[in-house]
Coordinates of C-alpha atoms and ligand atoms in Angstrom, one line a residue:
X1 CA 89.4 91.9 109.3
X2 CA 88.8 92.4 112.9
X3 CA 91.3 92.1 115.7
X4 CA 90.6 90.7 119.2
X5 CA 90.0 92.7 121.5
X6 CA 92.9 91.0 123.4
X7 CA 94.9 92.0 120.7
X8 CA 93.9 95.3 120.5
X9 CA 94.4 96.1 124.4
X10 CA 97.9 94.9 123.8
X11 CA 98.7 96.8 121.0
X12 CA 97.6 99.9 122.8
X13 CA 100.1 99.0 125.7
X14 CA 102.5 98.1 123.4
X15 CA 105.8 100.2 123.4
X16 CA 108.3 97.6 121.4
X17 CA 107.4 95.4 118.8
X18 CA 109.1 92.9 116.7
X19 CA 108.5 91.3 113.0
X20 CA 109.8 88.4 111.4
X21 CA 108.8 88.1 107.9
X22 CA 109.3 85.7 105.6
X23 CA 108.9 84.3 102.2
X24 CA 105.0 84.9 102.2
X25 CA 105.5 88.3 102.9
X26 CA 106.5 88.8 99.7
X27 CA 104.3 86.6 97.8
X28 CA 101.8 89.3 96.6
X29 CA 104.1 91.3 95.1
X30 CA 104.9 88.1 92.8
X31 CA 108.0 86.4 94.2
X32 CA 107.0 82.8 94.9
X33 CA 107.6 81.3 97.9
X34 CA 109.8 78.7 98.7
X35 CA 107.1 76.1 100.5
X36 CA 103.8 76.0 101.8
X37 CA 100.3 75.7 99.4
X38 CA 101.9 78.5 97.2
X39 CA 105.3 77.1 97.5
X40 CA 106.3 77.6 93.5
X41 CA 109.7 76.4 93.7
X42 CA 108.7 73.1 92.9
X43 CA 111.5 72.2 91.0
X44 CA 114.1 74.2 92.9
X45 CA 114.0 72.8 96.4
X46 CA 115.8 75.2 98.7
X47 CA 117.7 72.1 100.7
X48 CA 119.1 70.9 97.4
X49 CA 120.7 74.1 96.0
X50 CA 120.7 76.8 98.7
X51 CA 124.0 75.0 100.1
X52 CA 127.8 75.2 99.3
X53 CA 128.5 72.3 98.5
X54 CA 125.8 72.3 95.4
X55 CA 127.5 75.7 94.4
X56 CA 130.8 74.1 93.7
X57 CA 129.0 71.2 92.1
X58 CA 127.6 73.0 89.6
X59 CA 127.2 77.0 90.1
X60 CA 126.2 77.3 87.0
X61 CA 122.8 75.8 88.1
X62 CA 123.0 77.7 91.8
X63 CA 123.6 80.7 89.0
X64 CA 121.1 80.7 86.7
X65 CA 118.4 80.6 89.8
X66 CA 119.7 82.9 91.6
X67 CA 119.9 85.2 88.5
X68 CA 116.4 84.5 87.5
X69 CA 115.1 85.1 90.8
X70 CA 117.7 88.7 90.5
X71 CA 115.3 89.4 87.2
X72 CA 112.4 88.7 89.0
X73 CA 113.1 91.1 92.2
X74 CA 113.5 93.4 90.1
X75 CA 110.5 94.1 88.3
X76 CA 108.4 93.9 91.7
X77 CA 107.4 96.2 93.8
X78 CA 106.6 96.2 97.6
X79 CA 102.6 95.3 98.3
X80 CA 100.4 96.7 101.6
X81 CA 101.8 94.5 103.6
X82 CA 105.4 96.1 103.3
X83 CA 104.2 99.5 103.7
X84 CA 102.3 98.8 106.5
X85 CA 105.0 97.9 108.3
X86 CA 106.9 100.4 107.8
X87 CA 104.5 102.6 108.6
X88 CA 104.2 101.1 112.2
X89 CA 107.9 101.7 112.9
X90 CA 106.7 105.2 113.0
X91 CA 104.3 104.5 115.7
X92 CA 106.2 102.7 118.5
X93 CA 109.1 103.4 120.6
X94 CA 110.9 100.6 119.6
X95 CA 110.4 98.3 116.3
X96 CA 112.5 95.8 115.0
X97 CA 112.4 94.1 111.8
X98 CA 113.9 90.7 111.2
X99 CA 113.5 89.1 107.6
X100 CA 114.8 86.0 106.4
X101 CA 113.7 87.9 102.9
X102 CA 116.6 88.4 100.9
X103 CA 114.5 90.6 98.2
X104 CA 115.0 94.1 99.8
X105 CA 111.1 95.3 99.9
X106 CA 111.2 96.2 103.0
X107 CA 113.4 98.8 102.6
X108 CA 112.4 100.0 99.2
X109 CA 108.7 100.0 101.2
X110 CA 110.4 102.5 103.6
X111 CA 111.3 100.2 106.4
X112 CA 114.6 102.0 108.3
X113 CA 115.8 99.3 110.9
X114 CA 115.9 96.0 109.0
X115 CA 117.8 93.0 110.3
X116 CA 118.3 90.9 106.8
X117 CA 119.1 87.0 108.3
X118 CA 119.8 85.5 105.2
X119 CA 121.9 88.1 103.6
X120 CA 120.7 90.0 99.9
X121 CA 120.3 88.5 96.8
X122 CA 121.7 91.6 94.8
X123 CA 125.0 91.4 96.2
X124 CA 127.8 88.9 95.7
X125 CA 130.8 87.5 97.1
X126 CA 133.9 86.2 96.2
X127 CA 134.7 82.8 97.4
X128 CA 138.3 83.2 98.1
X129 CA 139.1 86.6 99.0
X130 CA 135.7 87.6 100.6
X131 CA 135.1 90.9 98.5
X132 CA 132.1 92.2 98.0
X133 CA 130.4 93.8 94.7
X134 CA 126.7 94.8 94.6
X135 CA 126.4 94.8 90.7
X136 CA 123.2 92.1 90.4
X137 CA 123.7 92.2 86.8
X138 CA 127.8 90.6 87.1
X139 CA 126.6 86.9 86.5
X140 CA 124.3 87.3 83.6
X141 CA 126.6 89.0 81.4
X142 CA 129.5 86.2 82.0
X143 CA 127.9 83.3 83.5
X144 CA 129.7 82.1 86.5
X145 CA 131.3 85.1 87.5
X146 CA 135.3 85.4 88.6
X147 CA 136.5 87.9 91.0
X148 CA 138.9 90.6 89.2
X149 CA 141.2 90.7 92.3
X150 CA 141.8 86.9 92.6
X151 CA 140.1 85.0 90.2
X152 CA 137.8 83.4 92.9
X153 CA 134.3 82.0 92.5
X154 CA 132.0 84.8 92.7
X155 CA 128.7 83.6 94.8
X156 CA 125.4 85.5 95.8
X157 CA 125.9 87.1 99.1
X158 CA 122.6 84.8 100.7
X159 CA 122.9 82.6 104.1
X160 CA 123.1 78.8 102.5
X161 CA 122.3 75.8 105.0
X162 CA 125.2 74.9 107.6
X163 CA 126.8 78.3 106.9
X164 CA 126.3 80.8 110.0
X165 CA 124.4 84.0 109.9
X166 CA 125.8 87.5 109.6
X167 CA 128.0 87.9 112.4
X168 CA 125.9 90.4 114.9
X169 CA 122.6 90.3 113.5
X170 CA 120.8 87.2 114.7
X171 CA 121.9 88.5 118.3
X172 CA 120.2 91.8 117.8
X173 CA 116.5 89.6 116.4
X174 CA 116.9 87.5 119.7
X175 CA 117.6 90.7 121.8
X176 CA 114.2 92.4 120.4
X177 CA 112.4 89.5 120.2
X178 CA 113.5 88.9 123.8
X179 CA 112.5 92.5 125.1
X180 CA 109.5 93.3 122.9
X181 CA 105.8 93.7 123.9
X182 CA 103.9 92.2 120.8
X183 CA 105.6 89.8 118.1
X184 CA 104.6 88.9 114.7
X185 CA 105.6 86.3 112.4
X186 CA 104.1 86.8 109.0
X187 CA 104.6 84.6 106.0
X188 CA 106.9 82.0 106.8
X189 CA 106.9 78.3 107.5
X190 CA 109.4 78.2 110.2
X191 CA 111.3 75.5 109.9
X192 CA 114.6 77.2 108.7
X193 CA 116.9 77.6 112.3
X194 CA 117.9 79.7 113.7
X195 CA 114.9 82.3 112.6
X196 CA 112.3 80.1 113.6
X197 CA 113.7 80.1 117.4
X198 CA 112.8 83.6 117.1
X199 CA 109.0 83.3 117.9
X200 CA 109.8 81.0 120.7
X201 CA 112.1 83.2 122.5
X202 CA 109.8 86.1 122.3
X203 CA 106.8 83.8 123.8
X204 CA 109.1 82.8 126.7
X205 CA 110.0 86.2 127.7
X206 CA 106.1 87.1 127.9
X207 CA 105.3 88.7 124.9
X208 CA 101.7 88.6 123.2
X209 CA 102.7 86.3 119.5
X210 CA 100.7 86.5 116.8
X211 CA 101.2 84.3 113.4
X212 CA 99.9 86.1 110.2
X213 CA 99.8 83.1 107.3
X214 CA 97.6 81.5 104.6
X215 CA 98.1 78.2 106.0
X216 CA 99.0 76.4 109.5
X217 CA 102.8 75.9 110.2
X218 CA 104.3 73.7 112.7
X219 CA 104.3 76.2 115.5
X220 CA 100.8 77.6 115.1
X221 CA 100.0 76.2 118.2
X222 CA 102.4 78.1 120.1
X223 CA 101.3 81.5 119.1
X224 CA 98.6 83.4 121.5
X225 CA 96.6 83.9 118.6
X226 CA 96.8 83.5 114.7
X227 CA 95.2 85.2 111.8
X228 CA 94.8 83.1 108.9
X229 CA 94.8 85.7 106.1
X230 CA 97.5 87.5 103.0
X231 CA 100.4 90.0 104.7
X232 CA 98.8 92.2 102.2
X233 CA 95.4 92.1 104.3
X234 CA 95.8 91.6 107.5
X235 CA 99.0 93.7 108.3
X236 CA 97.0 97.0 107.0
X237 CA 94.8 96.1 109.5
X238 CA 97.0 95.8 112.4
X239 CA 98.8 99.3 111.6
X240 CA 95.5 100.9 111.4
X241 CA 94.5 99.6 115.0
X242 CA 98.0 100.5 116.4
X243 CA 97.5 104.3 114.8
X244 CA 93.9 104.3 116.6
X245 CA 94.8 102.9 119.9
X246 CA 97.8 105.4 119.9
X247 CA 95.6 108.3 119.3
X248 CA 97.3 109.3 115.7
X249 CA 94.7 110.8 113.3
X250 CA 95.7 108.8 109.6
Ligands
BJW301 C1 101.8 83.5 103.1 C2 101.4 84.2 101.9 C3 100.7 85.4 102.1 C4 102.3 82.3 101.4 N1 100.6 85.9 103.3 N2 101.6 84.0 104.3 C5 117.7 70.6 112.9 C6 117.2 71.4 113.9 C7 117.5 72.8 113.9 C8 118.3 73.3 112.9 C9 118.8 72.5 111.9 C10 118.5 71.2 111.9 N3 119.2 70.6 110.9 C11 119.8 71.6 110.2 C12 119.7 72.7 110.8 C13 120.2 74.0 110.5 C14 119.5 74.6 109.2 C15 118.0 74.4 109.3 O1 117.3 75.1 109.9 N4 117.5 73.4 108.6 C16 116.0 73.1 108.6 C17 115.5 72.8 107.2 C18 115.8 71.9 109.5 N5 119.8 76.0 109.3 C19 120.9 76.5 108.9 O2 121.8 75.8 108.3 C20 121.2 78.0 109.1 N6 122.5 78.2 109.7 C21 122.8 77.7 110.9 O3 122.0 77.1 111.6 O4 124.1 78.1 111.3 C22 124.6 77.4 112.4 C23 125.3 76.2 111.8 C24 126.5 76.3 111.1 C25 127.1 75.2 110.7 C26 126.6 73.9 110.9 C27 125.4 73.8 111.5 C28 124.7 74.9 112.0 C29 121.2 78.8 107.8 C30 119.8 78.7 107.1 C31 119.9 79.4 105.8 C32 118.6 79.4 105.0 N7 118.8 79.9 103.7 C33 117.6 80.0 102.8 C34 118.2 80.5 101.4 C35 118.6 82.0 101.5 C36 119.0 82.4 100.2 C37 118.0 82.4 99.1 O5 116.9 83.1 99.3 O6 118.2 81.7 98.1 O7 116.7 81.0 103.3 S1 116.6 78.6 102.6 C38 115.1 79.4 102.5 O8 114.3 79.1 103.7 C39 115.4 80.9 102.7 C40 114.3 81.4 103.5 O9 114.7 82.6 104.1 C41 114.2 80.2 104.5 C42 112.8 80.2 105.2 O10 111.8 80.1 104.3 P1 110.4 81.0 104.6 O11 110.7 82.4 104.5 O12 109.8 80.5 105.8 O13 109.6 80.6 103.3 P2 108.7 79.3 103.0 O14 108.5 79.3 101.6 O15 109.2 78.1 103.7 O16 107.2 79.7 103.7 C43 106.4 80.6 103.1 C44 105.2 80.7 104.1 O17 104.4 81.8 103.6 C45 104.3 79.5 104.0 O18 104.0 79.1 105.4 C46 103.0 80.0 103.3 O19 101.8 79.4 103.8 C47 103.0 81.5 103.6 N8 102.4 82.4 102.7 N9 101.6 83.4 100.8 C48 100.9 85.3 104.4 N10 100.2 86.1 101.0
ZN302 ZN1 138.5 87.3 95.3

């Protein structure tokens, strides 16, 4: 896959850049994503049980997908589009990852500075007394889990809807996306707030946007240019240019 040549001037300029990545990114490593054509949750929709007030409906159901999806993770590895990011954080001054991902490729690809939105599905939380484990296997051997210090409901440490991000984090996305040159968004719908400001904020403050998906989203139009196309394919392609136009032999 080619890149503009607008593209690849920029890239050459380019001394910050910023990612957000989301479910898609993942999807060719074989963890299905939540919507779009792909979407494989069909009978899980994310509105319906990624919130608290499910959980203490029934956490045995919030449970048993999370612990699936636990199983799942992994047995996956990251694909070409994971690495290739990482290797582009090698390449310019300043690179910032954001994910909404709460799988952990990134860093098992060999990512360093990842800001994780959403939280990480292998760790857990206690409802009451906010402690944290990071044993992914504490649910399937009991069922719903109880925390050994209070007794609380034990929950996956993951962002639900109307629950606030990790204190800090979504600051530092909006600072990078705010101050970098180039900005990608690969792989997700962006619907889910406040990530999907992200691409937004980065256009206003002048940077070049680029949309890396399979399928149109509701802010396509925004971006200065989109690449219909797999993570796995077209991201290679972007750290490849980036190593050329900064003069790195592979
Ligand atoms: C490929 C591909 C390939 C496939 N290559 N591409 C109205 C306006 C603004 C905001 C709101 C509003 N009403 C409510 C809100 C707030 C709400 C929100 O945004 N709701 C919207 C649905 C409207 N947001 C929140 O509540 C957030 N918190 C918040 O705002 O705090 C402040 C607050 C506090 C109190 C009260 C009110 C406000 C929290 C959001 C938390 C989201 N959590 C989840 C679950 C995480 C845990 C888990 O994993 O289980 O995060 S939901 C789910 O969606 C998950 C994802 O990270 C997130 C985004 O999904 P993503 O990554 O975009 O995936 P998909 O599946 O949607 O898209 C995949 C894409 O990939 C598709 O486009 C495919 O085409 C593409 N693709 N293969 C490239 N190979
Ligand atoms: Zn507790």
């Amino acid at each position: 896959m080619n890149l503009s040549d607008e593209f690849q001037r920029v890239l050459g300029r380019a001394k910050a850049i910023c990612v957000l990545t989301g479910a898609g990114m993942s999807a060719e490593s074989g963890v299905p994503t939540f919507r779009g054509a792909d979407g494989l949750w069909k009978k899980f929709k994310p509105e319906e049980l990624a919130n608290f007030e499910a959980f203490i409906r029934n956490p045995q159901l919030v449970w048993e997908w999370y612990n699936y999806r636990r199983q799942l993770i992994e047995k996956v590895v990251p694909n070409a589009g994971h690495a290739a990011l990482a290797k582009m954080e090698d390449l310019v001054d300043r690179f910032t990852l954001v994910t909404q991902n709460v799988d952990n490729l990134h860093r098992v690809a060999g990512s360093k500075r990842i800001l994780e939105l959403h939280g990480n599905i292998m760790r857990s939380l206690c409802t009451e007394c906010a402690t944290k484990t990071d044993d992914p296997h504490l649910a399937t051997e009991k069922g719903v889990p109880r925390c050994k210090k209070c007794g609380g409901l034990i929950r996956p440490d993951v962002v639900w809807f109307g629950e606030m991000l990790p204190a800090g984090v979504f600051e530092e996305a909006e600072r990078a996306a705010g101050l970098c040159d180039v900005f990608l968004s690969v792989g997700t719908s962006a619907i889910v707030y406040p990530a999907a400001s992200l691409p937004q904020a980065a256009k206003r403050s002048g940077a070049y946007t680029v949309e890396i998906n399979i399928e149109a989203t509701e802010q396509s139009d925004l971006f200065d240019e989109v690449m219909r196309g797999k993570a796995g394919e077209v991201l290679p392609c972007i750290a490849e240019t980036l190593q050329m136009t900064k003069g790195v032999k592979p």
